[in-house]
Amino acid sequence: MNVLFTKNFSVTAAQLHALEGTRYTVWASHSDPGHGMLAAAPHGFLEPRGLLGDDYAAWLLDACSRHDIQIVLPGKERERLASWEDRFSAAGVTLITPADEATQRHLERKDEFLRAWDTDVLPIPRWTTFDNLQGFDEGAAALGEPGVRLCVKPARGIYASGFRVLMDPPDLKSFLKGELYQMSVAAARELFAQPGVPTMLLMHTLEGAERSVDCVAWRGELIRAVVRRKGGEGGQNIEDRPDLVEAARRIAARYGLSGIFNFQTKDGPDASGRTRTPNMLEINARASGGLRYSMAAGVNFPLLLLDAATGVLDRAALPPVQTGLSVAEDKVVRVVRRQEEVVS
């Protein structure tokens, strides 16, 4: 069965390698001929540059026909592709998108998501939004508490792009250590005084442990979740956290998710101010950049997803999640092509 992973981040290569030796024949497509996804897949082809929306979806459907692809796990344009699932199905292709287009876009808009979030599942830190200097100043005044630092991040973004913890006064030691995710309040005010500021979140910075929960689900049913706590010397720790696995189950059901998704938490004080409890930060309807760490816990996320999509998943025989592990990454360099194969 031919399975296509379309244009995505380079960390997708870990999923492609995880399917080696299975009943699935892995294909990858990307617009960059030197991309790591193409190097990791035994079969692949190039995507045209610049196609978006329905034009990209139509091209992809035709490409699946030409290359005899039966299943597609899209990276690029996955939101818009959700409305094309029936057309792909009519052509004999299973298109796996996380949810309908509206739900995916809701989760991407972090301000919209937080406003609608059910705090019975997990609490959230105090927050507000701004899009200019006045809004920033008013938000900082409203959220300011003794001993609490504030942080900012874009309402739409991926990974840690645009995230900064606000320092007042600036910390020289952090600067000399190369801390990338801190900014002085003065620098922030200068930045946000400029025109064209997008919608930004201003939040309490929670000082406890940060966790990333990688999940795989099918049609709203959680299959497996792995909880990893960040920190340590370049590694992460796989934890046994039934409370966060239950949160993952409720998230999958609430949004009707299919595929690999992730949510981020950080510990903050509870109502008593004494006990640390996980707070919800965001849900990403896509595989996380750190999924490869969670796969070290004995969970083959892409294989479970594909088996669920093709109806062969044996839920009674799912491998257990290995917890209590400390995991680290050992990067591998691969040859993409020989220099003489490059045509100038």
Coordinates of C-alpha atoms in Angstrom, one line a residue:
M1 CA 0.0 0.0 0.0
N2 CA 1.6 3.3 -1.1
V3 CA 1.5 6.0 1.5
L4 CA 2.5 9.6 0.7
F5 CA 3.7 12.2 3.1
T6 CA 3.5 15.6 1.5
K7 CA 5.6 18.7 2.1
N8 CA 6.3 19.1 5.8
F9 CA 9.1 19.9 8.3
S10 CA 12.4 18.0 8.2
V11 CA 11.5 16.2 11.4
T12 CA 8.9 14.3 9.5
A13 CA 11.8 12.0 8.4
A14 CA 11.5 10.2 11.8
Q15 CA 8.0 9.1 10.8
L16 CA 9.2 7.8 7.4
H17 CA 11.9 5.8 9.0
A18 CA 9.5 4.4 11.6
L19 CA 7.5 2.7 8.7
E20 CA 10.5 0.8 7.3
G21 CA 9.8 -2.9 7.1
T22 CA 6.0 -2.5 7.5
R23 CA 3.3 -3.3 4.9
Y24 CA 3.3 0.4 3.8
T25 CA 5.4 1.6 0.9
V26 CA 6.5 5.1 1.8
W27 CA 6.6 8.1 -0.5
A28 CA 7.4 11.7 0.1
S29 CA 6.9 14.9 -1.9
H30 CA 8.5 18.3 -1.4
S31 CA 9.3 21.4 -3.4
D32 CA 12.9 21.4 -2.3
P33 CA 14.9 18.6 -4.1
G34 CA 17.5 18.6 -1.2
H35 CA 15.0 18.3 1.6
G36 CA 15.5 15.6 4.3
M37 CA 12.0 14.2 3.7
L38 CA 13.0 13.1 0.2
A39 CA 16.3 11.6 1.5
A40 CA 14.4 9.6 4.1
A41 CA 11.8 8.1 1.8
P42 CA 12.5 5.2 -0.6
H43 CA 10.2 6.9 -3.2
G44 CA 9.5 10.5 -3.8
F45 CA 8.7 13.3 -6.3
L46 CA 8.9 17.1 -6.4
E47 CA 6.0 19.4 -5.7
P48 CA 5.5 22.5 -7.8
R49 CA 6.4 25.7 -6.0
G50 CA 3.8 28.4 -5.2
L51 CA 0.6 26.3 -5.4
L52 CA -1.9 27.0 -2.6
G53 CA -5.4 26.2 -1.6
D54 CA -7.7 24.4 -4.1
D55 CA -5.0 24.6 -6.8
Y56 CA -2.6 22.6 -4.6
A57 CA -5.4 20.1 -3.7
A58 CA -6.2 19.5 -7.4
W59 CA -2.5 19.0 -8.2
L60 CA -2.2 16.6 -5.3
L61 CA -5.2 14.5 -6.3
D62 CA -3.7 14.2 -9.8
A63 CA -0.3 13.3 -8.4
C64 CA -1.9 10.5 -6.4
S65 CA -3.4 9.0 -9.5
R66 CA -0.2 9.2 -11.4
H67 CA 1.9 7.6 -8.7
D68 CA -0.8 5.1 -7.5
I69 CA -1.0 6.5 -4.0
Q70 CA -3.6 5.0 -1.7
I71 CA -3.1 7.1 1.5
V72 CA -2.0 10.7 1.9
L73 CA -0.8 12.3 5.1
P74 CA -0.6 16.0 4.2
G75 CA 1.6 18.6 5.7
K76 CA 1.1 21.6 3.4
E77 CA -2.4 23.0 3.1
R78 CA -3.9 20.3 5.4
E79 CA -6.6 22.7 6.6
R80 CA -7.9 23.3 3.1
L81 CA -7.5 19.7 2.1
A82 CA -10.0 18.7 4.7
S83 CA -12.8 19.9 2.4
W84 CA -11.4 17.6 -0.4
E85 CA -11.7 14.3 1.5
D86 CA -14.7 13.2 -0.5
R87 CA -13.1 13.9 -3.8
F88 CA -10.0 12.0 -2.8
S89 CA -12.2 9.1 -1.5
A90 CA -14.1 9.0 -4.8
A91 CA -10.7 8.5 -6.5
G92 CA -9.8 5.6 -4.2
V93 CA -7.4 7.7 -2.0
T94 CA -7.7 8.0 1.8
L95 CA -6.8 11.5 2.8
I96 CA -6.0 11.8 6.5
T97 CA -6.6 15.3 7.8
P98 CA -6.7 16.1 11.6
A99 CA -10.3 17.5 11.6
D100 CA -12.6 19.6 9.4
E101 CA -11.2 22.9 8.1
A102 CA -13.0 25.1 10.7
T103 CA -11.7 23.0 13.7
Q104 CA -8.1 23.1 12.4
R105 CA -8.2 26.9 12.0
H106 CA -9.8 27.3 15.4
L107 CA -6.9 25.4 17.0
E108 CA -4.4 27.4 15.1
R109 CA -5.8 30.7 16.4
K110 CA -4.4 30.5 19.9
D111 CA -6.5 33.4 21.2
E112 CA -9.7 32.0 19.8
F113 CA -8.8 28.5 21.2
L114 CA -8.1 29.8 24.7
R115 CA -11.3 31.8 24.9
A116 CA -13.3 28.6 24.1
W117 CA -11.2 26.2 26.1
D118 CA -12.9 24.0 28.8
T119 CA -10.9 24.7 32.0
D120 CA -12.5 21.6 33.6
V121 CA -10.0 19.6 31.4
L122 CA -6.9 21.7 32.4
P123 CA -6.6 25.2 33.7
I124 CA -5.0 28.0 31.7
P125 CA -2.7 30.8 32.8
R126 CA -4.0 34.4 32.9
W127 CA -3.8 36.0 29.5
T128 CA -5.0 38.8 27.2
T129 CA -4.3 40.0 23.7
F130 CA -2.9 43.2 22.1
D131 CA -1.9 44.5 18.7
N132 CA -0.3 47.8 19.5
L133 CA 1.7 49.5 22.2
Q134 CA -1.3 50.9 24.1
G135 CA -2.8 47.4 24.2
F136 CA 0.5 46.0 25.4
D137 CA 0.8 48.5 28.2
E138 CA -2.8 48.1 29.3
G139 CA -2.5 44.3 29.3
A140 CA 0.8 44.4 31.3
A141 CA -0.9 46.6 33.9
A142 CA -3.9 44.3 34.2
L143 CA -1.9 41.1 34.4
G144 CA 1.0 42.4 36.5
E145 CA 1.4 40.6 39.9
P146 CA 4.4 40.6 42.3
G147 CA 6.8 37.8 41.5
V148 CA 5.1 36.9 38.2
R149 CA 6.8 37.4 34.9
L150 CA 4.9 38.0 31.7
C151 CA 5.6 36.5 28.2
V152 CA 4.4 37.2 24.7
K153 CA 3.9 35.1 21.6
P154 CA 2.0 35.5 18.3
A155 CA -1.6 34.3 18.3
R156 CA -0.7 32.4 15.1
G157 CA 2.6 30.7 14.9
I158 CA 4.6 27.5 15.1
Y159 CA 7.2 26.2 17.5
A160 CA 8.7 29.1 19.5
S161 CA 8.6 31.7 16.8
G162 CA 8.0 35.1 18.5
F163 CA 7.9 33.7 22.0
R164 CA 9.7 35.9 24.6
V165 CA 9.7 36.1 28.4
L166 CA 9.7 39.7 29.5
M167 CA 12.5 40.8 31.8
D168 CA 12.4 44.0 33.9
P169 CA 15.2 44.8 34.4
P170 CA 17.1 42.9 31.7
D171 CA 19.2 40.0 32.9
L172 CA 22.9 40.4 31.9
K173 CA 23.7 36.8 32.8
S174 CA 21.0 35.4 30.6
F175 CA 22.2 37.6 27.8
L176 CA 25.8 36.4 28.1
K177 CA 24.6 32.8 28.2
G178 CA 22.9 33.3 24.8
E179 CA 19.3 33.1 26.1
L180 CA 17.2 33.5 23.0
Y181 CA 13.7 33.6 24.5
Q182 CA 14.0 36.7 26.8
M183 CA 13.4 40.3 26.1
S184 CA 13.5 43.4 28.2
V185 CA 10.2 45.3 28.7
A186 CA 11.8 48.4 27.2
A187 CA 12.7 46.5 24.0
A188 CA 9.3 45.0 23.8
R189 CA 7.6 48.4 24.1
E190 CA 9.9 49.7 21.3
L191 CA 9.0 46.8 19.1
F192 CA 5.3 47.0 19.7
A193 CA 5.2 50.7 19.0
Q194 CA 5.8 49.9 15.4
P195 CA 2.9 49.7 12.9
G196 CA 1.6 46.3 11.8
V197 CA 1.8 44.4 15.0
P198 CA -0.2 41.1 14.6
T199 CA -2.5 39.8 17.3
M200 CA -0.2 38.8 20.2
L201 CA -0.8 36.9 23.4
L202 CA 0.4 38.4 26.7
M203 CA 0.4 35.8 29.4
H204 CA 1.6 34.9 32.9
T205 CA 4.8 32.9 32.6
L206 CA 4.5 29.7 34.5
E207 CA 7.7 28.7 36.1
G208 CA 7.1 24.9 36.6
A209 CA 7.9 21.9 34.4
E210 CA 7.1 22.1 30.7
R211 CA 5.6 19.0 29.0
S212 CA 4.7 18.0 25.5
V213 CA 2.1 15.4 25.0
D214 CA 2.2 13.5 21.7
C215 CA -1.0 11.7 20.7
V216 CA -2.4 9.6 17.9
A217 CA -6.2 9.3 17.5
W218 CA -8.7 8.1 14.9
R219 CA -12.1 9.7 14.5
G220 CA -12.1 11.2 18.0
E221 CA -10.8 8.1 19.8
L222 CA -7.4 8.3 21.4
I223 CA -5.1 5.4 20.5
R224 CA -1.9 6.3 22.4
A225 CA -0.4 9.3 24.2
V226 CA 3.1 9.8 25.4
V227 CA 4.0 12.5 28.0
R228 CA 7.5 13.9 27.9
R229 CA 8.9 16.5 30.3
K230 CA 11.4 18.9 28.7
G231 CA 14.7 19.8 30.4
G232 CA 17.8 18.1 31.4
E233 CA 21.1 18.0 29.5
G234 CA 19.8 18.0 25.9
G235 CA 17.3 15.2 26.7
Q236 CA 13.7 14.7 27.8
N237 CA 12.0 12.4 30.2
I238 CA 9.1 10.1 29.4
E239 CA 6.6 10.2 32.3
D240 CA 3.7 8.1 33.6
R241 CA 1.0 10.8 33.8
P242 CA -2.5 9.3 33.7
D243 CA -4.0 12.8 34.3
L244 CA -2.5 14.1 31.0
V245 CA -3.4 10.9 29.1
E246 CA -7.0 11.5 30.2
A247 CA -6.8 15.1 29.0
A248 CA -5.5 13.8 25.7
R249 CA -8.5 11.5 25.5
R250 CA -10.9 14.3 26.1
I251 CA -9.2 16.6 23.6
A252 CA -9.4 13.9 20.9
A253 CA -13.1 13.4 21.5
R254 CA -13.9 17.1 21.9
Y255 CA -12.4 18.1 18.5
G256 CA -13.0 14.8 16.7
L257 CA -9.3 14.5 15.8
S258 CA -7.8 11.9 13.5
G259 CA -4.0 11.7 13.1
I260 CA -1.0 12.7 15.1
F261 CA -1.5 15.7 17.3
N262 CA 0.2 17.4 20.3
F263 CA -0.5 19.7 23.2
Q264 CA 1.8 21.7 25.4
T265 CA 1.4 22.2 29.2
K266 CA 3.4 24.0 31.9
D267 CA 3.1 23.7 35.6
G268 CA 1.7 26.6 37.6
P269 CA 0.3 27.0 41.1
D270 CA -3.2 25.9 41.8
A271 CA -5.9 28.0 43.5
S272 CA -4.2 27.4 46.8
G273 CA -0.9 28.7 45.4
R274 CA 1.0 25.7 46.8
T275 CA 0.5 22.7 44.4
R276 CA 2.0 22.7 40.9
T277 CA -0.6 21.7 38.3
P278 CA -0.3 21.4 34.5
N279 CA -1.8 24.4 32.6
M280 CA -2.9 24.1 29.0
L281 CA -0.9 26.3 26.6
E282 CA -1.9 25.2 23.1
I283 CA -3.0 22.3 21.0
N284 CA -1.3 21.6 17.6
A285 CA -3.3 19.5 15.1
R286 CA -0.1 18.1 13.7
A287 CA 2.9 16.1 14.7
S288 CA 5.2 18.0 17.0
G289 CA 8.8 18.7 16.3
G290 CA 9.8 16.4 19.2
L291 CA 7.7 13.4 18.1
R292 CA 10.9 11.4 17.6
Y293 CA 11.5 11.5 21.4
S294 CA 8.1 10.1 22.1
M295 CA 8.6 7.3 19.6
A296 CA 11.5 6.1 21.8
A297 CA 8.8 5.1 24.3
G298 CA 7.9 2.2 22.1
V299 CA 5.0 3.9 20.3
N300 CA 5.1 3.8 16.5
F301 CA 2.8 6.8 15.9
P302 CA 2.5 6.7 12.1
L303 CA 2.1 2.9 12.0
L304 CA -0.8 3.1 14.6
L305 CA -2.4 5.8 12.6
L306 CA -2.2 4.0 9.3
D307 CA -3.4 0.7 10.8
A308 CA -6.4 2.6 12.3
A309 CA -7.1 4.3 8.9
T310 CA -7.0 1.0 7.1
G311 CA -9.1 -0.9 9.6
V312 CA -6.4 -3.4 10.7
L313 CA -5.5 -1.9 14.1
D314 CA -5.8 -4.4 16.9
R315 CA -6.6 -2.2 19.9
A316 CA -6.4 -5.2 22.3
A317 CA -2.7 -5.8 21.3
L318 CA -1.4 -2.2 21.5
P319 CA 2.1 -2.1 22.8
P320 CA 2.4 -0.4 26.2
V321 CA 4.0 3.1 26.6
Q322 CA 7.4 2.7 28.2
T323 CA 7.7 5.3 30.9
G324 CA 10.4 6.3 33.3
L325 CA 12.8 6.8 30.4
S326 CA 15.4 9.6 29.8
V327 CA 15.8 10.1 26.1
A328 CA 18.1 12.1 23.9
E329 CA 18.7 12.6 20.2
D330 CA 21.5 11.2 18.1
K331 CA 21.4 13.0 14.8
V332 CA 22.3 11.2 11.6
V333 CA 23.5 12.8 8.3
R334 CA 22.4 11.1 5.1
V335 CA 23.6 11.5 1.5
V336 CA 20.8 13.1 -0.6
R337 CA 22.5 13.0 -4.0
R338 CA 26.0 13.1 -5.4
Q339 CA 27.4 16.5 -6.5
E340 CA 27.7 15.4 -10.1
E341 CA 23.9 14.7 -10.2
V342 CA 23.2 18.4 -9.6
V343 CA 22.3 20.2 -12.8
S344 CA 23.1 23.9 -12.8

